[in-house]
GROMACS .gro file of C-alpha atoms in nm:
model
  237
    1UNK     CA    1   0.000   0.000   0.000
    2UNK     CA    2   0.289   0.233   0.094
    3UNK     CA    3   0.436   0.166  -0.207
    4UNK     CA    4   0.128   0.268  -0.403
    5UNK     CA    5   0.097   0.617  -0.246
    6UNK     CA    6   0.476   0.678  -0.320
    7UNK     CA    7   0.423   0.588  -0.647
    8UNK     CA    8   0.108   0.811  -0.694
    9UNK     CA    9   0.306   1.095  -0.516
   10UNK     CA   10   0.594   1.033  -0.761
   11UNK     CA   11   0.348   1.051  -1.100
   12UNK     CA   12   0.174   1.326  -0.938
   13UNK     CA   13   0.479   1.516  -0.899
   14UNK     CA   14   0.621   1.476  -1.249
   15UNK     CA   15   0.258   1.567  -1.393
   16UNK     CA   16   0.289   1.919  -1.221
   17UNK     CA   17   0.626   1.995  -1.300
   18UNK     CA   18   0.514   1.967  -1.664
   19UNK     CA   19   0.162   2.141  -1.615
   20UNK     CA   20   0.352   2.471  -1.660
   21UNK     CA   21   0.615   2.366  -2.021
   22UNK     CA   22   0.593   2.607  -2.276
   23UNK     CA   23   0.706   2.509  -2.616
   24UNK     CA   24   0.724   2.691  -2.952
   25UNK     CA   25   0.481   2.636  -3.197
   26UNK     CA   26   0.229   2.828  -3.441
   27UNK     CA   27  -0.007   2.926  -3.150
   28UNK     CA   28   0.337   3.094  -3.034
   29UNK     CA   29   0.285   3.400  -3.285
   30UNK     CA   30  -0.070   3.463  -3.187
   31UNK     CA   31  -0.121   3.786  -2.935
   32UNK     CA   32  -0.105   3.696  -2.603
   33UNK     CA   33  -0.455   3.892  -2.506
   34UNK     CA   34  -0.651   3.745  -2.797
   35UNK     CA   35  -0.501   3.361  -2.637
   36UNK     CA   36  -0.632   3.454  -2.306
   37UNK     CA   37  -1.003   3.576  -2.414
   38UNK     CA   38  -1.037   3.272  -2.660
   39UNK     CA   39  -0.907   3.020  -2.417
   40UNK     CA   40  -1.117   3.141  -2.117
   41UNK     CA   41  -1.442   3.197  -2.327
   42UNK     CA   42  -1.377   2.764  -2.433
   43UNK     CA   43  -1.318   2.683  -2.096
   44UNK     CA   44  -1.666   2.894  -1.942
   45UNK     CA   45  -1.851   2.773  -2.222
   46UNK     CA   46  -1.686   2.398  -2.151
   47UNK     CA   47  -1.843   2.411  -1.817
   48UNK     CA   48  -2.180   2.615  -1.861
   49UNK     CA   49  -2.354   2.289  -1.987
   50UNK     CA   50  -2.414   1.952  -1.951
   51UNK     CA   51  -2.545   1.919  -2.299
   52UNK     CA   52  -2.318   1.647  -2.448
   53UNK     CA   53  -2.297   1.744  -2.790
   54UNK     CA   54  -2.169   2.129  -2.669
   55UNK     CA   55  -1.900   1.934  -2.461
   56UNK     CA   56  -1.761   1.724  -2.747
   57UNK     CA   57  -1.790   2.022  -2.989
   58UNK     CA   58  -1.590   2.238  -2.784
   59UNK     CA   59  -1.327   1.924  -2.719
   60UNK     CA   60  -1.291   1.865  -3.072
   61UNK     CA   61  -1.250   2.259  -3.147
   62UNK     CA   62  -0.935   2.285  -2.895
   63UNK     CA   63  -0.794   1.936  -3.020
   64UNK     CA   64  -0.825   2.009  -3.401
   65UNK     CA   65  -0.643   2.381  -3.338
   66UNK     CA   66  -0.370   2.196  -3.115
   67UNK     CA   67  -0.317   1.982  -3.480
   68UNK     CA   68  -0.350   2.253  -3.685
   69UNK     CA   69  -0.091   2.444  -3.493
   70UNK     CA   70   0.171   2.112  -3.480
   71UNK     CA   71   0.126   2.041  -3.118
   72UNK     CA   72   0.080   1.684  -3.009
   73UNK     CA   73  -0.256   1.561  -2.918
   74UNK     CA   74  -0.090   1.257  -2.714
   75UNK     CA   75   0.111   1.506  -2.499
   76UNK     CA   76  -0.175   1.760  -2.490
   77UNK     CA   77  -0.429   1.497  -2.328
   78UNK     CA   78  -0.132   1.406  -2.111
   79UNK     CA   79  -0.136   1.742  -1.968
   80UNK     CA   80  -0.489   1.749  -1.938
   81UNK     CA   81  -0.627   1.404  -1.822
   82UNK     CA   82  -0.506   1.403  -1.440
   83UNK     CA   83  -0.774   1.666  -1.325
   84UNK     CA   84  -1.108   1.501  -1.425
   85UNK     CA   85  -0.972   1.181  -1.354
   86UNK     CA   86  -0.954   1.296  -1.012
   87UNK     CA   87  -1.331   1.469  -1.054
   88UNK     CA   88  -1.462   1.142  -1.183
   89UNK     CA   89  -1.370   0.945  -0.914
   90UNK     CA   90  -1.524   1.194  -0.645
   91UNK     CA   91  -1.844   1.231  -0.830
   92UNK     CA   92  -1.869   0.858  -0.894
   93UNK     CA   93  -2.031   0.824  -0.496
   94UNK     CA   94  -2.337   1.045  -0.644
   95UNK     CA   95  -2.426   0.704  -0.840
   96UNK     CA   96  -2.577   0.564  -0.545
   97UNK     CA   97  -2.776   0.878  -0.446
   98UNK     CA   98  -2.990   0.825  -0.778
   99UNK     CA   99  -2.771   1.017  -1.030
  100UNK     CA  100  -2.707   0.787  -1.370
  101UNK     CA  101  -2.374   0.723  -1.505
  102UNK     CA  102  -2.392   0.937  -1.771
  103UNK     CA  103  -2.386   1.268  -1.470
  104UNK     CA  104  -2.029   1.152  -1.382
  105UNK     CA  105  -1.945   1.110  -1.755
  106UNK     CA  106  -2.032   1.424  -1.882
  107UNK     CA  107  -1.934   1.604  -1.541
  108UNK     CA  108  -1.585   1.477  -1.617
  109UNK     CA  109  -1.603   1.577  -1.989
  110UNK     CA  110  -1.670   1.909  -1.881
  111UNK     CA  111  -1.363   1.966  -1.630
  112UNK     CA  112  -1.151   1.768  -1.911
  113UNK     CA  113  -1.237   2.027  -2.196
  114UNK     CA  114  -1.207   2.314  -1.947
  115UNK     CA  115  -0.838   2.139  -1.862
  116UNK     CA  116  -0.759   2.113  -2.208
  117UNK     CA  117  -0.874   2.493  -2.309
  118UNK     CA  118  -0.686   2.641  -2.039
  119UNK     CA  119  -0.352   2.388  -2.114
  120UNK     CA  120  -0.328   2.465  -2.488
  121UNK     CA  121  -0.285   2.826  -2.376
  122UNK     CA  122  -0.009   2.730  -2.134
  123UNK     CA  123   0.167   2.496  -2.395
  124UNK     CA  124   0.154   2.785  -2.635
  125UNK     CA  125   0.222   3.076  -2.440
  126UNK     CA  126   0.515   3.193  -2.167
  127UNK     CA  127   0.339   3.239  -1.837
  128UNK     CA  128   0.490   3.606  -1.851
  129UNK     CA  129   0.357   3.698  -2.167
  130UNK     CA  130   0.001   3.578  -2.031
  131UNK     CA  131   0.053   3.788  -1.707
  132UNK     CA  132   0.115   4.096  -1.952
  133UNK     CA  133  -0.180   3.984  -2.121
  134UNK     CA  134  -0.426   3.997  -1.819
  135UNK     CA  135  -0.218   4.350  -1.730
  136UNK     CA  136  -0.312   4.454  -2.111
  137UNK     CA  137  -0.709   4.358  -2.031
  138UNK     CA  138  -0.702   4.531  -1.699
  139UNK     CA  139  -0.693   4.247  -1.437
  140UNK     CA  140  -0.620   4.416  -1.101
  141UNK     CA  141  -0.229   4.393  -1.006
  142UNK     CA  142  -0.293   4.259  -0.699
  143UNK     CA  143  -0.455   3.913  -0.839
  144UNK     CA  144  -0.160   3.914  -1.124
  145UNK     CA  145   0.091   3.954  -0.835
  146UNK     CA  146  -0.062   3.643  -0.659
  147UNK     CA  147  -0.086   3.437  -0.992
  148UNK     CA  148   0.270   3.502  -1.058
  149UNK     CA  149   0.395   3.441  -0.697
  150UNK     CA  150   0.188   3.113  -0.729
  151UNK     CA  151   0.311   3.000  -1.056
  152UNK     CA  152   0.669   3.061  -0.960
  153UNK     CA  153   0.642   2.902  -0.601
  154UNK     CA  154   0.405   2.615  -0.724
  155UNK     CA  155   0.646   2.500  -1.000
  156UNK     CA  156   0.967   2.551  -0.717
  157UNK     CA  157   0.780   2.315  -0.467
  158UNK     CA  158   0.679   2.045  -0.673
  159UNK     CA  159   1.006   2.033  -0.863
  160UNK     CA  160   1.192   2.007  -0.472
  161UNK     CA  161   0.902   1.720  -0.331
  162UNK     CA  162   1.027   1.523  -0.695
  163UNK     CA  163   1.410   1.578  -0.554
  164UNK     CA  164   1.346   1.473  -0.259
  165UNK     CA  165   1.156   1.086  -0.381
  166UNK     CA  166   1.418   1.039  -0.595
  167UNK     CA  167   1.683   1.129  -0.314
  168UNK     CA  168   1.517   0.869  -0.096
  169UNK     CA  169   1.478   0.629  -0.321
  170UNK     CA  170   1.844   0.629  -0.463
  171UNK     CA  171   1.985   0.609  -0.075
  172UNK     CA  172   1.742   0.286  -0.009
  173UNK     CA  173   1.884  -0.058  -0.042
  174UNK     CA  174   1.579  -0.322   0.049
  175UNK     CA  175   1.247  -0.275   0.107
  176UNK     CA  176   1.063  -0.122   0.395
  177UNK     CA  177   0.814  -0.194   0.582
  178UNK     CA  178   0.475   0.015   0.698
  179UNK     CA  179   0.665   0.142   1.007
  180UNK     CA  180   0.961   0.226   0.907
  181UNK     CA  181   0.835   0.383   0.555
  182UNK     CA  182   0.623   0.622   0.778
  183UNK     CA  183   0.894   0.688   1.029
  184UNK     CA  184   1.074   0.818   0.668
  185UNK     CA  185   0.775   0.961   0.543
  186UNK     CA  186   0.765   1.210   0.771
  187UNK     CA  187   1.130   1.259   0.827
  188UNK     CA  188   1.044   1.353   0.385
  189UNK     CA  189   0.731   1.581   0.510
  190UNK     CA  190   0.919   1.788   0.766
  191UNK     CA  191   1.233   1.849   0.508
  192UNK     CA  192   0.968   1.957   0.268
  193UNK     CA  193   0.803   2.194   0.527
  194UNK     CA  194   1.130   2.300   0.578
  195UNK     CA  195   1.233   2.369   0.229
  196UNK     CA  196   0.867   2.538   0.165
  197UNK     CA  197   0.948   2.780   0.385
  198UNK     CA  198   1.270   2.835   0.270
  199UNK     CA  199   1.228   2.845  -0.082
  200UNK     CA  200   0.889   3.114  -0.013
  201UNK     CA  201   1.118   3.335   0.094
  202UNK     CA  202   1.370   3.350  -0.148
  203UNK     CA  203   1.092   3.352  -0.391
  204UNK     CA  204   0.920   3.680  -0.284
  205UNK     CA  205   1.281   3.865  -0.241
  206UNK     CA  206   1.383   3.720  -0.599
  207UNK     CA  207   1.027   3.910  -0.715
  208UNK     CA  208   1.091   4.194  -0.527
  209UNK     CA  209   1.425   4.273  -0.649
  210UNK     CA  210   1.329   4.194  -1.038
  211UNK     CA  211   1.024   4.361  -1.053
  212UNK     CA  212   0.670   4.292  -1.296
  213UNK     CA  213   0.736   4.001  -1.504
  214UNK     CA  214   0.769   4.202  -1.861
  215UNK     CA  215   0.601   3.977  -2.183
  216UNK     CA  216   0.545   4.071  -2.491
  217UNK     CA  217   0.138   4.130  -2.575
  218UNK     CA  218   0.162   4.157  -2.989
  219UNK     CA  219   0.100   3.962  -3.221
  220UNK     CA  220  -0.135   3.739  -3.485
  221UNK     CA  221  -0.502   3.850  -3.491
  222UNK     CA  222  -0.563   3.550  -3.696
  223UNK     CA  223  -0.778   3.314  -3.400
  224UNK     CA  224  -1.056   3.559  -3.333
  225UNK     CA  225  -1.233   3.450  -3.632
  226UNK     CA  226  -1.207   3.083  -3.521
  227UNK     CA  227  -1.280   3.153  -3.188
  228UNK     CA  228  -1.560   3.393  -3.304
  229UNK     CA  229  -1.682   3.022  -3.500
  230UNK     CA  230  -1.670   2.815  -3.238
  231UNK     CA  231  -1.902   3.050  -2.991
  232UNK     CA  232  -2.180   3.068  -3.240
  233UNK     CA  233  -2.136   2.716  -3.353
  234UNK     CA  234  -2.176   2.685  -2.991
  235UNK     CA  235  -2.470   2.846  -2.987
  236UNK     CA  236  -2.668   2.720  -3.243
  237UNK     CA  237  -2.634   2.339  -3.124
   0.00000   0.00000   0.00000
């Protein structure tokens, strides 16, 4: 059993240190603000239904512009399954409270399309150009300070909790058992507490010192016209 939640720890770890990857692709040329209005407007419209056919329409619109634009589906859907995974597995219990199958299905659809809307935006754009974006569409500073601070000290954490598995299991030499894996468990937790703490500090002097996170918000006007498409295709169905 032990062995089980290390290994979901471990997977869940990796997942998150990847949530945040930008790479270069066609989607990389488009403005910045026109990225973050399209992407959002999929992902409200993802989960302001539970009419199947609106779900599927909008999945299908974000995976067909992630192949237009030469990013992989595979490794999109990677990035995007872990989240309603998760949700389908809590709303499963509703089941036996009368709700049919087809509730937890399309309630998982939902977050996964939402997931997917709001990845392809991350896999396309640098998190400081979408900061500069939301600064660009007049998003108070206060809630772009916090989603900056939390980007930076989300990705720092989870990349430091992956250290420190790997650490352990490089130093162990047989198997352990329940006992003594939770006497090292939480020898694990308190170093992480430890190095939380640490690391939040540095992180909000290293912000300090450099300042607003500068991006570039220019670009390709050439989505709004799709995205324009998909809302009233949207719409009509």
């Amino acid at each position: 059993m032990h062995e089980l939640i290390e290994r979901s720890i471990r997977a869940f770890s990796e997942y998150f240190q990847n949530f945040f990857v930008y790479e270069e692709n066609l989607l990389s040329k488009i403005d910045p603000r026109v990225k973050v209005v399209g992407f959002t407007i999929l992902a409200i419209l993802s989960v302001s239904t539970f009419e199947i056919e609106k779900i599927l329409f909008i999945i299908i619109s974000i995976y067909l512009l992630a192949f237009l634009s030469g990013i992989s589906i595979v490794k999109l859907m990677k990035r995007s399954y872990l989240f309603p995974l998760f949700s389908f597995f809590i709303v499963l219990p509703t089941m036996f409270f009368g709700e049919p199958f087809s509730y937890v299905l399309i309630f998982s659809l939902r977050i996964f399309a939402a997931i997917s809307s709001l990845q392809l935006l991350i896999i396309s754009t640098p998190f400081n150009d979408v900061i500069s974006a939301l600064r660009a569409l007049k998003v108070p500073e206060k809630l772009l300070n916090s989603l900056w601070v939390t980007y930076i000290y989300s990705y720092i954490l989870v990349r430091d909790l992956l250290a420190i598995l790997i650490a352990r299991e490089s130093r162990r030499v047989k198997r352990s058992g329940h006992i003594e894996t939770m006497k090292r468990g939480g020898e694990v937790l308190g170093l992480f507490m430890l190095r939380s703490m640490e690391k939040g500090e540095k992180v909000a002097l290293a912000m300090k010192l450099r300042g607003e996170p500068i991006g570039k918000v220019k670009g390709s006007k050439l989505l709004i016209p799709y995205f324009l498409l998909v809302v009233v295709w949207w719409t009509i169905l």
